[in-house]
Amino acid sequence: MPNTEIALSPIVVSECGLGCAAEILALEAAGRIHFVPDSEISTDRFLDLVAENDIGDGELESIAVCEATDRAFCTDDGPARRLASNMLGAAKVFGSLRLLKLAVEASLIKCTDAFAGYLSMRDSGGFLPQLESDFFCISAPT
């Protein structure tokens, strides 16, 4: 089972704009996420990935961390998801839609709230597929 602890790599943290920095720091202070120590990241592996792939440094560093520490990888970047699926296995690669679906299944949010979040991501410029309004709703067993 992959490590489900939420961790952010140094480059990902540095890529965060000012708008999300306060939220990230608050989550870290509350112990909900942590920052990956540099010691968990192989510089050589990261540089190999950079040389071999035309994907952002934050995504590549995160993939290297997940590979080294058996963590799951979450992104909506298509090329990064394909690379991570090949390296880590598809079961360890998540996107926003899968996370929303899992949150509904775990009764953390309602399916209507998940759909509203999806619409917000699309309205903000997210490249997400067109979904029906009941996509996140769990159907009753037959």
Tab-separated table of C-alpha atoms in Angstrom:
chain	number	residue	atom	x	y	z
A	1	MET	CA	0.000	0.000	0.000
A	2	PRO	CA	1.503	3.373	-0.934
A	3	ASN	CA	2.237	5.950	1.711
A	4	THR	CA	-0.885	8.156	1.827
A	5	GLU	CA	0.691	10.964	3.811
A	6	ILE	CA	0.420	14.253	1.935
A	7	ALA	CA	3.837	15.698	1.186
A	8	LEU	CA	5.018	18.528	-1.032
A	9	SER	CA	8.432	18.581	-2.639
A	10	PRO	CA	10.589	21.729	-2.444
A	11	ILE	CA	10.148	22.732	-6.089
A	12	VAL	CA	6.374	22.297	-5.914
A	13	VAL	CA	6.254	24.511	-2.839
A	14	SER	CA	8.395	27.141	-4.586
A	15	GLU	CA	6.087	27.049	-7.657
A	16	CYS	CA	3.045	27.919	-5.571
A	17	GLY	CA	1.852	31.465	-6.110
A	18	LEU	CA	1.307	33.894	-3.280
A	19	GLY	CA	-2.399	33.094	-3.212
A	20	CYS	CA	-1.897	29.528	-2.025
A	21	ALA	CA	1.241	30.019	0.096
A	22	ALA	CA	-0.676	30.962	3.264
A	23	GLU	CA	-2.943	27.917	2.909
A	24	ILE	CA	0.017	25.586	2.408
A	25	LEU	CA	1.778	26.992	5.457
A	26	ALA	CA	-1.415	26.695	7.541
A	27	LEU	CA	-1.851	23.059	6.487
A	28	GLU	CA	1.779	22.338	7.340
A	29	ALA	CA	1.456	24.066	10.738
A	30	ALA	CA	-1.649	21.995	11.469
A	31	GLY	CA	0.225	18.790	10.616
A	32	ARG	CA	-2.068	18.001	7.661
A	33	ILE	CA	0.815	18.047	5.138
A	34	HIS	CA	4.560	18.159	5.371
A	35	PHE	CA	7.392	19.320	3.203
A	36	VAL	CA	9.614	16.584	1.801
A	37	PRO	CA	13.150	16.906	3.156
A	38	ASP	CA	15.883	17.278	0.544
A	39	SER	CA	17.360	13.999	1.814
A	40	GLU	CA	14.380	12.092	0.294
A	41	ILE	CA	15.165	13.367	-3.186
A	42	SER	CA	17.960	11.859	-5.248
A	43	THR	CA	19.533	14.714	-7.177
A	44	ASP	CA	20.917	12.279	-9.753
A	45	ARG	CA	17.506	10.670	-10.311
A	46	PHE	CA	15.826	14.065	-10.623
A	47	LEU	CA	18.435	15.246	-13.150
A	48	ASP	CA	18.024	12.009	-15.141
A	49	LEU	CA	14.271	12.614	-15.296
A	50	VAL	CA	14.815	16.235	-16.398
A	51	ALA	CA	17.183	15.117	-19.159
A	52	GLU	CA	14.773	12.411	-20.378
A	53	ASN	CA	11.414	14.225	-20.160
A	54	ASP	CA	9.859	17.500	-21.228
A	55	ILE	CA	7.768	17.918	-18.077
A	56	GLY	CA	7.896	20.624	-15.398
A	57	ASP	CA	10.513	20.410	-12.671
A	58	GLY	CA	7.900	20.292	-9.903
A	59	GLU	CA	6.185	17.292	-11.442
A	60	LEU	CA	9.482	15.509	-12.095
A	61	GLU	CA	10.745	16.121	-8.575
A	62	SER	CA	7.444	14.842	-7.169
A	63	ILE	CA	7.600	11.706	-9.317
A	64	ALA	CA	11.167	11.073	-8.100
A	65	VAL	CA	10.014	11.425	-4.478
A	66	CYS	CA	7.063	9.079	-5.039
A	67	GLU	CA	9.331	6.543	-6.698
A	68	ALA	CA	11.814	6.638	-3.814
A	69	THR	CA	9.287	6.648	-0.959
A	70	ASP	CA	6.339	4.579	-2.258
A	71	ARG	CA	3.988	7.568	-2.203
A	72	ALA	CA	1.074	8.170	-4.550
A	73	PHE	CA	1.342	10.994	-7.093
A	74	CYS	CA	-1.402	13.553	-7.722
A	75	THR	CA	-1.558	15.937	-10.669
A	76	ASP	CA	-3.825	16.968	-13.498
A	77	ASP	CA	-0.874	17.415	-15.874
A	78	GLY	CA	-1.447	14.823	-18.617
A	79	PRO	CA	2.180	14.130	-19.613
A	80	ALA	CA	3.227	13.894	-15.938
A	81	ARG	CA	0.377	11.473	-15.220
A	82	ARG	CA	1.414	9.241	-18.138
A	83	LEU	CA	5.055	9.205	-17.003
A	84	ALA	CA	4.094	8.571	-13.369
A	85	SER	CA	1.710	5.779	-14.390
A	86	ASN	CA	4.518	4.081	-16.303
A	87	MET	CA	6.994	4.504	-13.444
A	88	LEU	CA	4.794	4.040	-10.360
A	89	GLY	CA	1.807	2.116	-11.692
A	90	ALA	CA	-1.584	3.596	-12.525
A	91	ALA	CA	-3.032	2.730	-9.104
A	92	LYS	CA	-0.632	5.221	-7.498
A	93	VAL	CA	-1.514	8.124	-9.813
A	94	PHE	CA	-4.437	10.406	-8.977
A	95	GLY	CA	-6.060	13.447	-10.523
A	96	SER	CA	-8.596	15.923	-9.174
A	97	LEU	CA	-11.592	13.969	-10.412
A	98	ARG	CA	-10.463	10.748	-8.752
A	99	LEU	CA	-9.770	12.599	-5.498
A	100	LEU	CA	-13.237	14.156	-5.557
A	101	LYS	CA	-14.797	10.751	-6.233
A	102	LEU	CA	-12.832	9.193	-3.343
A	103	ALA	CA	-13.890	12.040	-1.033
A	104	VAL	CA	-17.557	11.349	-1.862
A	105	GLU	CA	-17.083	7.599	-1.322
A	106	ALA	CA	-15.500	8.317	2.070
A	107	SER	CA	-18.446	10.619	2.961
A	108	LEU	CA	-16.132	13.594	3.320
A	109	ILE	CA	-18.181	15.675	0.875
A	110	LYS	CA	-21.530	15.378	-0.902
A	111	CYS	CA	-21.615	14.500	-4.588
A	112	THR	CA	-23.224	17.869	-5.344
A	113	ASP	CA	-20.283	19.627	-3.645
A	114	ALA	CA	-17.830	17.508	-5.645
A	115	PHE	CA	-19.578	18.535	-8.863
A	116	ALA	CA	-19.507	22.190	-7.785
A	117	GLY	CA	-15.750	21.875	-7.168
A	118	TYR	CA	-15.304	20.317	-10.589
A	119	LEU	CA	-17.241	23.183	-12.205
A	120	SER	CA	-15.103	25.695	-10.324
A	121	MET	CA	-11.918	24.046	-11.632
A	122	ARG	CA	-13.264	24.114	-15.203
A	123	ASP	CA	-14.377	27.740	-14.837
A	124	SER	CA	-10.875	28.607	-13.595
A	125	GLY	CA	-9.317	27.188	-16.762
A	126	GLY	CA	-8.771	23.555	-15.786
A	127	PHE	CA	-8.628	21.193	-18.753
A	128	LEU	CA	-11.076	18.622	-17.459
A	129	PRO	CA	-13.518	16.475	-19.454
A	130	GLN	CA	-17.197	17.303	-19.723
A	131	LEU	CA	-19.067	15.403	-16.989
A	132	GLU	CA	-22.716	14.778	-16.177
A	133	SER	CA	-23.979	16.354	-12.939
A	134	ASP	CA	-24.327	12.938	-11.255
A	135	PHE	CA	-20.770	11.753	-12.088
A	136	PHE	CA	-19.622	11.903	-8.455
A	137	CYS	CA	-22.823	10.425	-6.967
A	138	ILE	CA	-22.637	6.876	-5.671
A	139	SER	CA	-25.404	4.716	-7.020
A	140	ALA	CA	-27.212	2.386	-4.663
A	141	PRO	CA	-26.288	-1.305	-4.973
A	142	THR	CA	-28.782	-3.401	-6.909
